[in-house]
Amino acid sequence: PLLPGATWYEVGGGTLDDAIRLADEMKSGRYDAVVGLGGGKVIDCAKYSAARLGLPMVAVATNLSHDGICSPVSILDNDAGRGSYGVPAPIALVIDLAVIREAPLRYVRSGVGDALSNISAVADWELSHRVNGEKVDGLAAAMARQAGEAVLRHPGGCGDDAFLSVLAEGLMLSGIAMSIAGHTRPSSGACHEISHALDLLYPTRAASHGEQVGIGAAFATHLRGEHDQARLMADGLRRHGLPVVAEEIGFSDEEFARAVEFAPETRPGRYTILEHLDLSPERVKAAYAEYVAAVAG
């Protein structure tokens, strides 16, 4: 009622074709902005469509499942699987906690996993700086890392407004960090490579994005030799009801190890602990067995 001049469009399933179709449908109108109202797929479609039309975009998030609500990237399914498309970040983000509380709890938990993965992603970025001289934007790295640490160390749970506020701010800071850096490095490292590999290798069985990157982040942290930090991350995931090992999301140890081996191929040119160690299949399996034993219970 407060937007009598608005036209409503429904988005299908979050594919590249859906986003292009939405942009084509909106071409006939004279609009000042695009407002994406929904979850991650809807907002990603809205961001991509707004970019095609040259319009500013406002994100109104109905869940906190991942940092795409405020990022300069649209993740859309395409004929080759799934692609990341650079787009302008939203000019504004609206989050109503009363709406967020109505979403299934698994969406909030997914956001927790995505936020925590920043800690591992920044560590991978700094590793690449030390080994390859890759430029690290200090502000972007600090924002992304602090977003993850704030969520990790907050004593509240997924049903608390105070915790939901910290989570929302963390996901927002992740998006802003990516905008500052000009790429996804502050929030995407080995953790996301492993998740992308699971999506590509087992497309009909993949778990939520946050669940996968949460496990990937804890395992990558273990691979870097930061065993205390890996256990801390695993404890944080477990405290919020998130999985810690692959078995808890329906994958065998062998399937997860295969995804870890394949992971570097999902982001050619990106340097993380996986590329740094270049583990053999046998060593991947051994390292994962060590990780499972370390975080068990």
PDB file of C-alpha atoms in Angstrom:
ATOM      1  CA  PRO A   1       0.000   0.000   0.000  1.00  0.00           C
ATOM      2  CA  LEU A   2       2.866   2.421   0.609  1.00  0.00           C
ATOM      3  CA  LEU A   3       4.181   1.815  -2.932  1.00  0.00           C
ATOM      4  CA  PRO A   4       1.142   2.341  -5.164  1.00  0.00           C
ATOM      5  CA  GLY A   5       3.308   2.825  -8.244  1.00  0.00           C
ATOM      6  CA  ALA A   6       5.196  -0.424  -7.798  1.00  0.00           C
ATOM      7  CA  THR A   7       4.871  -3.417 -10.072  1.00  0.00           C
ATOM      8  CA  TRP A   8       5.331  -6.871  -8.547  1.00  0.00           C
ATOM      9  CA  TYR A   9       7.245  -9.597 -10.321  1.00  0.00           C
ATOM     10  CA  GLU A  10       7.722 -13.151  -9.107  1.00  0.00           C
ATOM     11  CA  VAL A  11      11.050 -14.908  -9.558  1.00  0.00           C
ATOM     12  CA  GLY A  12      11.220 -18.564 -10.474  1.00  0.00           C
ATOM     13  CA  GLY A  13      14.107 -20.647  -9.189  1.00  0.00           C
ATOM     14  CA  GLY A  14      17.185 -18.473  -8.985  1.00  0.00           C
ATOM     15  CA  THR A  15      18.756 -19.328 -12.325  1.00  0.00           C
ATOM     16  CA  LEU A  16      20.550 -17.101 -14.807  1.00  0.00           C
ATOM     17  CA  ASP A  17      17.596 -17.556 -17.173  1.00  0.00           C
ATOM     18  CA  ASP A  18      15.229 -16.402 -14.407  1.00  0.00           C
ATOM     19  CA  ALA A  19      17.270 -13.264 -13.840  1.00  0.00           C
ATOM     20  CA  ILE A  20      17.464 -12.430 -17.552  1.00  0.00           C
ATOM     21  CA  ARG A  21      13.726 -13.068 -17.923  1.00  0.00           C
ATOM     22  CA  LEU A  22      13.018 -10.745 -14.978  1.00  0.00           C
ATOM     23  CA  ALA A  23      15.122  -7.981 -16.531  1.00  0.00           C
ATOM     24  CA  ASP A  24      13.316  -8.384 -19.868  1.00  0.00           C
ATOM     25  CA  GLU A  25       9.934  -8.143 -18.134  1.00  0.00           C
ATOM     26  CA  MET A  26      10.952  -4.952 -16.319  1.00  0.00           C
ATOM     27  CA  LYS A  27      12.197  -3.213 -19.450  1.00  0.00           C
ATOM     28  CA  SER A  28       8.710  -2.072 -20.362  1.00  0.00           C
ATOM     29  CA  GLY A  29       8.256  -0.022 -17.194  1.00  0.00           C
ATOM     30  CA  ARG A  30       9.764   3.229 -16.013  1.00  0.00           C
ATOM     31  CA  TYR A  31      11.184   2.440 -12.612  1.00  0.00           C
ATOM     32  CA  ASP A  32      13.391   4.292 -10.161  1.00  0.00           C
ATOM     33  CA  ALA A  33      14.745   1.198  -8.438  1.00  0.00           C
ATOM     34  CA  VAL A  34      14.443  -2.546  -8.046  1.00  0.00           C
ATOM     35  CA  VAL A  35      13.506  -3.943  -4.636  1.00  0.00           C
ATOM     36  CA  GLY A  36      14.396  -7.577  -4.042  1.00  0.00           C
ATOM     37  CA  LEU A  37      12.117  -9.015  -1.362  1.00  0.00           C
ATOM     38  CA  GLY A  38      12.914 -12.581  -0.335  1.00  0.00           C
ATOM     39  CA  GLY A  39      15.734 -15.015   0.313  1.00  0.00           C
ATOM     40  CA  GLY A  40      19.109 -15.341  -1.318  1.00  0.00           C
ATOM     41  CA  LYS A  41      17.958 -16.597  -4.717  1.00  0.00           C
ATOM     42  CA  VAL A  42      15.396 -13.825  -5.097  1.00  0.00           C
ATOM     43  CA  ILE A  43      17.879 -11.144  -4.066  1.00  0.00           C
ATOM     44  CA  ASP A  44      20.571 -12.522  -6.387  1.00  0.00           C
ATOM     45  CA  CYS A  45      18.110 -12.452  -9.289  1.00  0.00           C
ATOM     46  CA  ALA A  46      17.094  -8.901  -8.387  1.00  0.00           C
ATOM     47  CA  LYS A  47      20.726  -7.730  -8.192  1.00  0.00           C
ATOM     48  CA  TYR A  48      21.550  -9.214 -11.600  1.00  0.00           C
ATOM     49  CA  SER A  49      18.384  -7.839 -13.218  1.00  0.00           C
ATOM     50  CA  ALA A  50      18.939  -4.376 -11.758  1.00  0.00           C
ATOM     51  CA  ALA A  51      22.495  -4.403 -13.109  1.00  0.00           C
ATOM     52  CA  ARG A  52      21.249  -5.252 -16.614  1.00  0.00           C
ATOM     53  CA  LEU A  53      18.810  -2.358 -16.459  1.00  0.00           C
ATOM     54  CA  GLY A  54      21.195   0.119 -14.831  1.00  0.00           C
ATOM     55  CA  LEU A  55      18.920   0.615 -11.845  1.00  0.00           C
ATOM     56  CA  PRO A  56      19.820   0.865  -8.148  1.00  0.00           C
ATOM     57  CA  MET A  57      18.730  -2.090  -6.057  1.00  0.00           C
ATOM     58  CA  VAL A  58      17.414  -2.337  -2.495  1.00  0.00           C
ATOM     59  CA  ALA A  59      17.573  -5.700  -0.719  1.00  0.00           C
ATOM     60  CA  VAL A  60      14.834  -6.654   1.750  1.00  0.00           C
ATOM     61  CA  ALA A  61      15.991  -9.912   3.290  1.00  0.00           C
ATOM     62  CA  THR A  62      13.462 -12.428   4.595  1.00  0.00           C
ATOM     63  CA  ASN A  63      16.184 -14.724   5.972  1.00  0.00           C
ATOM     64  CA  LEU A  64      19.841 -14.584   6.969  1.00  0.00           C
ATOM     65  CA  SER A  65      21.107 -17.645   5.125  1.00  0.00           C
ATOM     66  CA  HIS A  66      24.271 -16.093   3.592  1.00  0.00           C
ATOM     67  CA  ASP A  67      26.160 -12.866   2.894  1.00  0.00           C
ATOM     68  CA  GLY A  68      24.676 -12.494  -0.591  1.00  0.00           C
ATOM     69  CA  ILE A  69      22.073 -10.137   0.862  1.00  0.00           C
ATOM     70  CA  CYS A  70      24.625  -7.324   0.642  1.00  0.00           C
ATOM     71  CA  SER A  71      27.375  -8.560  -1.667  1.00  0.00           C
ATOM     72  CA  PRO A  72      28.485  -7.335  -5.125  1.00  0.00           C
ATOM     73  CA  VAL A  73      27.952 -10.841  -6.512  1.00  0.00           C
ATOM     74  CA  SER A  74      24.970 -12.816  -7.832  1.00  0.00           C
ATOM     75  CA  ILE A  75      25.216 -16.597  -7.544  1.00  0.00           C
ATOM     76  CA  LEU A  76      22.994 -18.060 -10.255  1.00  0.00           C
ATOM     77  CA  ASP A  77      22.549 -21.545 -11.657  1.00  0.00           C
ATOM     78  CA  ASN A  78      23.405 -21.832 -15.353  1.00  0.00           C
ATOM     79  CA  ASP A  79      23.839 -24.542 -17.971  1.00  0.00           C
ATOM     80  CA  ALA A  80      27.341 -25.309 -16.672  1.00  0.00           C
ATOM     81  CA  GLY A  81      26.221 -25.636 -13.061  1.00  0.00           C
ATOM     82  CA  ARG A  82      26.536 -22.461 -11.025  1.00  0.00           C
ATOM     83  CA  GLY A  83      28.192 -19.136 -11.757  1.00  0.00           C
ATOM     84  CA  SER A  84      29.253 -16.027  -9.843  1.00  0.00           C
ATOM     85  CA  TYR A  85      28.382 -12.765 -11.581  1.00  0.00           C
ATOM     86  CA  GLY A  86      29.757  -9.397 -10.528  1.00  0.00           C
ATOM     87  CA  VAL A  87      27.016  -6.813  -9.953  1.00  0.00           C
ATOM     88  CA  PRO A  88      26.698  -3.525  -8.050  1.00  0.00           C
ATOM     89  CA  ALA A  89      26.001  -4.061  -4.368  1.00  0.00           C
ATOM     90  CA  PRO A  90      22.577  -2.977  -3.059  1.00  0.00           C
ATOM     91  CA  ILE A  91      22.334   0.703  -2.155  1.00  0.00           C
ATOM     92  CA  ALA A  92      20.333  -0.229   0.952  1.00  0.00           C
ATOM     93  CA  LEU A  93      19.549  -3.298   3.012  1.00  0.00           C
ATOM     94  CA  VAL A  94      16.405  -3.766   5.102  1.00  0.00           C
ATOM     95  CA  ILE A  95      16.257  -6.508   7.731  1.00  0.00           C
ATOM     96  CA  ASP A  96      13.199  -6.872   9.977  1.00  0.00           C
ATOM     97  CA  LEU A  97      13.951  -9.300  12.800  1.00  0.00           C
ATOM     98  CA  ALA A  98      10.245 -10.081  13.161  1.00  0.00           C
ATOM     99  CA  VAL A  99      10.325 -11.380   9.584  1.00  0.00           C
ATOM    100  CA  ILE A 100      13.617 -13.204  10.112  1.00  0.00           C
ATOM    101  CA  ARG A 101      12.166 -15.094  13.085  1.00  0.00           C
ATOM    102  CA  GLU A 102       9.403 -16.445  10.826  1.00  0.00           C
ATOM    103  CA  ALA A 103      11.926 -18.120   8.515  1.00  0.00           C
ATOM    104  CA  PRO A 104      12.888 -21.755   9.144  1.00  0.00           C
ATOM    105  CA  LEU A 105      15.687 -22.006  11.707  1.00  0.00           C
ATOM    106  CA  ARG A 106      17.947 -23.760   9.204  1.00  0.00           C
ATOM    107  CA  TYR A 107      18.261 -20.522   7.250  1.00  0.00           C
ATOM    108  CA  VAL A 108      19.646 -18.658  10.244  1.00  0.00           C
ATOM    109  CA  ARG A 109      22.010 -21.519  10.951  1.00  0.00           C
ATOM    110  CA  SER A 110      23.214 -21.381   7.353  1.00  0.00           C
ATOM    111  CA  GLY A 111      24.047 -17.702   7.806  1.00  0.00           C
ATOM    112  CA  VAL A 112      26.082 -18.567  10.884  1.00  0.00           C
ATOM    113  CA  GLY A 113      28.187 -20.996   8.846  1.00  0.00           C
ATOM    114  CA  ASP A 114      28.728 -18.438   6.090  1.00  0.00           C
ATOM    115  CA  ALA A 115      29.790 -15.739   8.561  1.00  0.00           C
ATOM    116  CA  LEU A 116      32.194 -18.026  10.425  1.00  0.00           C
ATOM    117  CA  SER A 117      33.822 -19.063   7.148  1.00  0.00           C
ATOM    118  CA  ASN A 118      35.167 -15.510   6.791  1.00  0.00           C
ATOM    119  CA  ILE A 119      37.810 -16.321   9.392  1.00  0.00           C
ATOM    120  CA  SER A 120      39.214 -19.089   7.223  1.00  0.00           C
ATOM    121  CA  ALA A 121      38.803 -17.128   3.990  1.00  0.00           C
ATOM    122  CA  VAL A 122      40.854 -14.201   5.299  1.00  0.00           C
ATOM    123  CA  ALA A 123      43.553 -16.608   6.521  1.00  0.00           C
ATOM    124  CA  ASP A 124      43.741 -18.043   2.985  1.00  0.00           C
ATOM    125  CA  TRP A 125      43.964 -14.533   1.527  1.00  0.00           C
ATOM    126  CA  GLU A 126      46.829 -13.668   3.859  1.00  0.00           C
ATOM    127  CA  LEU A 127      48.555 -16.958   2.985  1.00  0.00           C
ATOM    128  CA  SER A 128      48.425 -16.015  -0.690  1.00  0.00           C
ATOM    129  CA  HIS A 129      49.907 -12.622   0.201  1.00  0.00           C
ATOM    130  CA  ARG A 130      52.838 -14.247   2.009  1.00  0.00           C
ATOM    131  CA  VAL A 131      53.534 -16.824  -0.688  1.00  0.00           C
ATOM    132  CA  ASN A 132      52.577 -15.051  -3.912  1.00  0.00           C
ATOM    133  CA  GLY A 133      52.505 -11.390  -2.974  1.00  0.00           C
ATOM    134  CA  GLU A 134      48.768 -11.119  -3.659  1.00  0.00           C
ATOM    135  CA  LYS A 135      47.528  -7.722  -2.531  1.00  0.00           C
ATOM    136  CA  VAL A 136      45.442  -7.759   0.638  1.00  0.00           C
ATOM    137  CA  ASP A 137      43.142  -4.848   1.418  1.00  0.00           C
ATOM    138  CA  GLY A 138      43.588  -4.393   5.152  1.00  0.00           C
ATOM    139  CA  LEU A 139      40.214  -2.763   5.739  1.00  0.00           C
ATOM    140  CA  ALA A 140      38.311  -5.418   3.805  1.00  0.00           C
ATOM    141  CA  ALA A 141      40.188  -8.207   5.595  1.00  0.00           C
ATOM    142  CA  ALA A 142      39.582  -6.659   9.013  1.00  0.00           C
ATOM    143  CA  MET A 143      35.869  -6.175   8.366  1.00  0.00           C
ATOM    144  CA  ALA A 144      35.358  -9.711   7.098  1.00  0.00           C
ATOM    145  CA  ARG A 145      37.368 -11.301   9.904  1.00  0.00           C
ATOM    146  CA  GLN A 146      35.647  -9.233  12.593  1.00  0.00           C
ATOM    147  CA  ALA A 147      32.248 -10.216  11.180  1.00  0.00           C
ATOM    148  CA  GLY A 148      33.148 -13.884  11.601  1.00  0.00           C
ATOM    149  CA  GLU A 149      34.707 -13.441  15.042  1.00  0.00           C
ATOM    150  CA  ALA A 150      31.715 -11.490  16.343  1.00  0.00           C
ATOM    151  CA  VAL A 151      29.341 -14.284  15.346  1.00  0.00           C
ATOM    152  CA  LEU A 152      31.694 -17.000  16.624  1.00  0.00           C
ATOM    153  CA  ARG A 153      32.134 -15.451  20.049  1.00  0.00           C
ATOM    154  CA  HIS A 154      28.625 -14.110  20.707  1.00  0.00           C
ATOM    155  CA  PRO A 155      27.059 -16.042  23.609  1.00  0.00           C
ATOM    156  CA  GLY A 156      23.506 -15.879  22.230  1.00  0.00           C
ATOM    157  CA  GLY A 157      21.592 -18.328  20.093  1.00  0.00           C
ATOM    158  CA  CYS A 158      19.645 -18.265  16.842  1.00  0.00           C
ATOM    159  CA  GLY A 159      16.431 -17.289  18.630  1.00  0.00           C
ATOM    160  CA  ASP A 160      17.868 -14.195  20.345  1.00  0.00           C
ATOM    161  CA  ASP A 161      17.362 -10.751  18.841  1.00  0.00           C
ATOM    162  CA  ALA A 162      20.805  -9.675  20.076  1.00  0.00           C
ATOM    163  CA  PHE A 163      22.479 -12.570  18.275  1.00  0.00           C
ATOM    164  CA  LEU A 164      20.362 -12.106  15.138  1.00  0.00           C
ATOM    165  CA  SER A 165      21.425  -8.450  15.050  1.00  0.00           C
ATOM    166  CA  VAL A 166      25.100  -9.419  15.253  1.00  0.00           C
ATOM    167  CA  LEU A 167      24.593 -12.049  12.544  1.00  0.00           C
ATOM    168  CA  ALA A 168      22.795  -9.571  10.279  1.00  0.00           C
ATOM    169  CA  GLU A 169      25.545  -7.004  10.795  1.00  0.00           C
ATOM    170  CA  GLY A 170      28.190  -9.665  10.146  1.00  0.00           C
ATOM    171  CA  LEU A 171      26.630 -10.728   6.844  1.00  0.00           C
ATOM    172  CA  MET A 172      26.298  -7.073   5.859  1.00  0.00           C
ATOM    173  CA  LEU A 173      29.953  -6.372   6.730  1.00  0.00           C
ATOM    174  CA  SER A 174      30.970  -9.381   4.623  1.00  0.00           C
ATOM    175  CA  GLY A 175      29.206  -7.891   1.621  1.00  0.00           C
ATOM    176  CA  ILE A 176      30.748  -4.471   2.191  1.00  0.00           C
ATOM    177  CA  ALA A 177      34.199  -6.054   2.581  1.00  0.00           C
ATOM    178  CA  MET A 178      33.819  -7.684  -0.831  1.00  0.00           C
ATOM    179  CA  SER A 179      32.760  -4.343  -2.321  1.00  0.00           C
ATOM    180  CA  ILE A 180      35.835  -2.650  -0.847  1.00  0.00           C
ATOM    181  CA  ALA A 181      38.180  -5.373  -2.100  1.00  0.00           C
ATOM    182  CA  GLY A 182      36.517  -5.547  -5.505  1.00  0.00           C
ATOM    183  CA  HIS A 183      36.268  -9.341  -5.353  1.00  0.00           C
ATOM    184  CA  THR A 184      35.089 -12.158  -3.093  1.00  0.00           C
ATOM    185  CA  ARG A 185      38.445 -12.881  -1.444  1.00  0.00           C
ATOM    186  CA  PRO A 186      37.456 -11.544   2.020  1.00  0.00           C
ATOM    187  CA  SER A 187      34.695 -14.133   2.311  1.00  0.00           C
ATOM    188  CA  SER A 188      35.689 -16.964  -0.015  1.00  0.00           C
ATOM    189  CA  GLY A 189      38.657 -19.284   0.307  1.00  0.00           C
ATOM    190  CA  ALA A 190      39.187 -23.028   0.573  1.00  0.00           C
ATOM    191  CA  CYS A 191      35.915 -23.197   2.514  1.00  0.00           C
ATOM    192  CA  HIS A 192      33.957 -22.042  -0.532  1.00  0.00           C
ATOM    193  CA  GLU A 193      36.018 -24.084  -2.984  1.00  0.00           C
ATOM    194  CA  ILE A 194      35.043 -27.210  -1.050  1.00  0.00           C
ATOM    195  CA  SER A 195      31.382 -26.144  -1.029  1.00  0.00           C
ATOM    196  CA  HIS A 196      31.415 -25.448  -4.778  1.00  0.00           C
ATOM    197  CA  ALA A 197      32.961 -28.881  -5.352  1.00  0.00           C
ATOM    198  CA  LEU A 198      30.186 -30.548  -3.349  1.00  0.00           C
ATOM    199  CA  ASP A 199      27.602 -28.630  -5.408  1.00  0.00           C
ATOM    200  CA  LEU A 200      29.171 -29.707  -8.702  1.00  0.00           C
ATOM    201  CA  LEU A 201      29.976 -33.309  -7.824  1.00  0.00           C
ATOM    202  CA  TYR A 202      26.731 -34.076  -5.993  1.00  0.00           C
ATOM    203  CA  PRO A 203      24.179 -31.536  -7.292  1.00  0.00           C
ATOM    204  CA  THR A 204      21.116 -33.407  -6.085  1.00  0.00           C
ATOM    205  CA  ARG A 205      22.499 -34.025  -2.607  1.00  0.00           C
ATOM    206  CA  ALA A 206      24.201 -30.778  -1.654  1.00  0.00           C
ATOM    207  CA  ALA A 207      23.343 -29.321   1.748  1.00  0.00           C
ATOM    208  CA  SER A 208      22.814 -25.623   2.434  1.00  0.00           C
ATOM    209  CA  HIS A 209      25.606 -23.241   1.472  1.00  0.00           C
ATOM    210  CA  GLY A 210      26.275 -22.254   5.077  1.00  0.00           C
ATOM    211  CA  GLU A 211      26.455 -25.841   6.287  1.00  0.00           C
ATOM    212  CA  GLN A 212      28.983 -26.743   3.606  1.00  0.00           C
ATOM    213  CA  VAL A 213      31.241 -23.702   3.982  1.00  0.00           C
ATOM    214  CA  GLY A 214      31.135 -24.066   7.769  1.00  0.00           C
ATOM    215  CA  ILE A 215      32.567 -27.583   7.575  1.00  0.00           C
ATOM    216  CA  GLY A 216      34.958 -26.449   4.844  1.00  0.00           C
ATOM    217  CA  ALA A 217      36.214 -23.572   6.994  1.00  0.00           C
ATOM    218  CA  ALA A 218      36.833 -25.729  10.056  1.00  0.00           C
ATOM    219  CA  PHE A 219      38.640 -28.366   7.973  1.00  0.00           C
ATOM    220  CA  ALA A 220      40.725 -25.762   6.119  1.00  0.00           C
ATOM    221  CA  THR A 221      41.704 -24.227   9.451  1.00  0.00           C
ATOM    222  CA  HIS A 222      42.819 -27.690  10.600  1.00  0.00           C
ATOM    223  CA  LEU A 223      44.884 -28.055   7.404  1.00  0.00           C
ATOM    224  CA  ARG A 224      46.665 -24.778   8.188  1.00  0.00           C
ATOM    225  CA  GLY A 225      47.822 -26.353  11.442  1.00  0.00           C
ATOM    226  CA  GLU A 226      45.604 -24.101  13.567  1.00  0.00           C
ATOM    227  CA  HIS A 227      44.133 -26.998  15.498  1.00  0.00           C
ATOM    228  CA  ASP A 228      42.875 -25.028  18.502  1.00  0.00           C
ATOM    229  CA  GLN A 229      41.132 -22.559  16.204  1.00  0.00           C
ATOM    230  CA  ALA A 230      39.623 -25.431  14.197  1.00  0.00           C
ATOM    231  CA  ARG A 231      38.173 -26.947  17.365  1.00  0.00           C
ATOM    232  CA  LEU A 232      36.862 -23.529  18.427  1.00  0.00           C
ATOM    233  CA  MET A 233      35.122 -23.125  15.070  1.00  0.00           C
ATOM    234  CA  ALA A 234      33.721 -26.655  15.224  1.00  0.00           C
ATOM    235  CA  ASP A 235      32.413 -25.985  18.737  1.00  0.00           C
ATOM    236  CA  GLY A 236      30.788 -22.766  17.515  1.00  0.00           C
ATOM    237  CA  LEU A 237      29.116 -24.555  14.610  1.00  0.00           C
ATOM    238  CA  ARG A 238      27.902 -27.350  16.870  1.00  0.00           C
ATOM    239  CA  ARG A 239      26.546 -24.886  19.451  1.00  0.00           C
ATOM    240  CA  HIS A 240      24.244 -23.398  16.814  1.00  0.00           C
ATOM    241  CA  GLY A 241      23.098 -26.803  15.571  1.00  0.00           C
ATOM    242  CA  LEU A 242      25.292 -26.848  12.470  1.00  0.00           C
ATOM    243  CA  PRO A 243      27.098 -29.927  11.154  1.00  0.00           C
ATOM    244  CA  VAL A 244      30.798 -30.323  11.836  1.00  0.00           C
ATOM    245  CA  VAL A 245      31.675 -33.394   9.746  1.00  0.00           C
ATOM    246  CA  ALA A 246      30.581 -34.500   6.276  1.00  0.00           C
ATOM    247  CA  GLU A 247      28.611 -37.478   7.565  1.00  0.00           C
ATOM    248  CA  GLU A 248      26.192 -35.064   9.226  1.00  0.00           C
ATOM    249  CA  ILE A 249      25.187 -33.646   5.826  1.00  0.00           C
ATOM    250  CA  GLY A 250      24.908 -37.028   4.119  1.00  0.00           C
ATOM    251  CA  PHE A 251      28.370 -37.472   2.598  1.00  0.00           C
ATOM    252  CA  SER A 252      30.777 -40.308   3.273  1.00  0.00           C
ATOM    253  CA  ASP A 253      34.380 -39.591   4.188  1.00  0.00           C
ATOM    254  CA  GLU A 254      35.428 -40.745   0.704  1.00  0.00           C
ATOM    255  CA  GLU A 255      32.934 -38.415  -1.005  1.00  0.00           C
ATOM    256  CA  PHE A 256      34.073 -35.448   1.040  1.00  0.00           C
ATOM    257  CA  ALA A 257      37.717 -36.249   0.337  1.00  0.00           C
ATOM    258  CA  ARG A 258      36.928 -36.369  -3.378  1.00  0.00           C
ATOM    259  CA  ALA A 259      35.338 -32.911  -3.120  1.00  0.00           C
ATOM    260  CA  VAL A 260      38.452 -31.561  -1.367  1.00  0.00           C
ATOM    261  CA  GLU A 261      40.635 -32.961  -4.169  1.00  0.00           C
ATOM    262  CA  PHE A 262      38.391 -31.385  -6.821  1.00  0.00           C
ATOM    263  CA  ALA A 263      37.930 -28.081  -4.977  1.00  0.00           C
ATOM    264  CA  PRO A 264      40.886 -26.152  -6.497  1.00  0.00           C
ATOM    265  CA  GLU A 265      39.404 -26.667  -9.960  1.00  0.00           C
ATOM    266  CA  THR A 266      36.314 -24.663  -9.008  1.00  0.00           C
ATOM    267  CA  ARG A 267      38.282 -21.410  -8.686  1.00  0.00           C
ATOM    268  CA  PRO A 268      41.263 -21.492 -11.088  1.00  0.00           C
ATOM    269  CA  GLY A 269      43.882 -18.960 -10.106  1.00  0.00           C
ATOM    270  CA  ARG A 270      42.767 -18.692  -6.491  1.00  0.00           C
ATOM    271  CA  TYR A 271      45.423 -19.635  -3.953  1.00  0.00           C
ATOM    272  CA  THR A 272      44.318 -21.184  -0.651  1.00  0.00           C
ATOM    273  CA  ILE A 273      45.651 -23.754   1.767  1.00  0.00           C
ATOM    274  CA  LEU A 274      44.441 -26.453  -0.646  1.00  0.00           C
ATOM    275  CA  GLU A 275      46.641 -25.194  -3.483  1.00  0.00           C
ATOM    276  CA  HIS A 276      49.476 -24.510  -1.049  1.00  0.00           C
ATOM    277  CA  LEU A 277      49.600 -28.065   0.333  1.00  0.00           C
ATOM    278  CA  ASP A 278      48.639 -29.783  -2.953  1.00  0.00           C
ATOM    279  CA  LEU A 279      47.730 -32.928  -1.044  1.00  0.00           C
ATOM    280  CA  SER A 280      47.587 -36.359  -2.662  1.00  0.00           C
ATOM    281  CA  PRO A 281      44.265 -38.232  -2.446  1.00  0.00           C
ATOM    282  CA  GLU A 282      45.710 -40.435   0.300  1.00  0.00           C
ATOM    283  CA  ARG A 283      46.901 -37.429   2.296  1.00  0.00           C
ATOM    284  CA  VAL A 284      43.525 -35.719   1.949  1.00  0.00           C
ATOM    285  CA  LYS A 285      41.821 -38.773   3.418  1.00  0.00           C
ATOM    286  CA  ALA A 286      44.359 -38.967   6.228  1.00  0.00           C
ATOM    287  CA  ALA A 287      44.039 -35.258   7.018  1.00  0.00           C
ATOM    288  CA  TYR A 288      40.254 -35.478   7.090  1.00  0.00           C
ATOM    289  CA  ALA A 289      40.423 -38.497   9.419  1.00  0.00           C
ATOM    290  CA  GLU A 290      42.691 -36.453  11.714  1.00  0.00           C
ATOM    291  CA  TYR A 291      40.218 -33.560  11.618  1.00  0.00           C
ATOM    292  CA  VAL A 292      37.237 -35.813  12.467  1.00  0.00           C
ATOM    293  CA  ALA A 293      39.127 -37.284  15.411  1.00  0.00           C
ATOM    294  CA  ALA A 294      40.109 -33.807  16.618  1.00  0.00           C
ATOM    295  CA  VAL A 295      36.587 -32.347  16.602  1.00  0.00           C
ATOM    296  CA  ALA A 296      34.665 -35.459  17.647  1.00  0.00           C
ATOM    297  CA  GLY A 297      32.299 -34.910  20.534  1.00  0.00           C
TER     298      GLY A 297
END
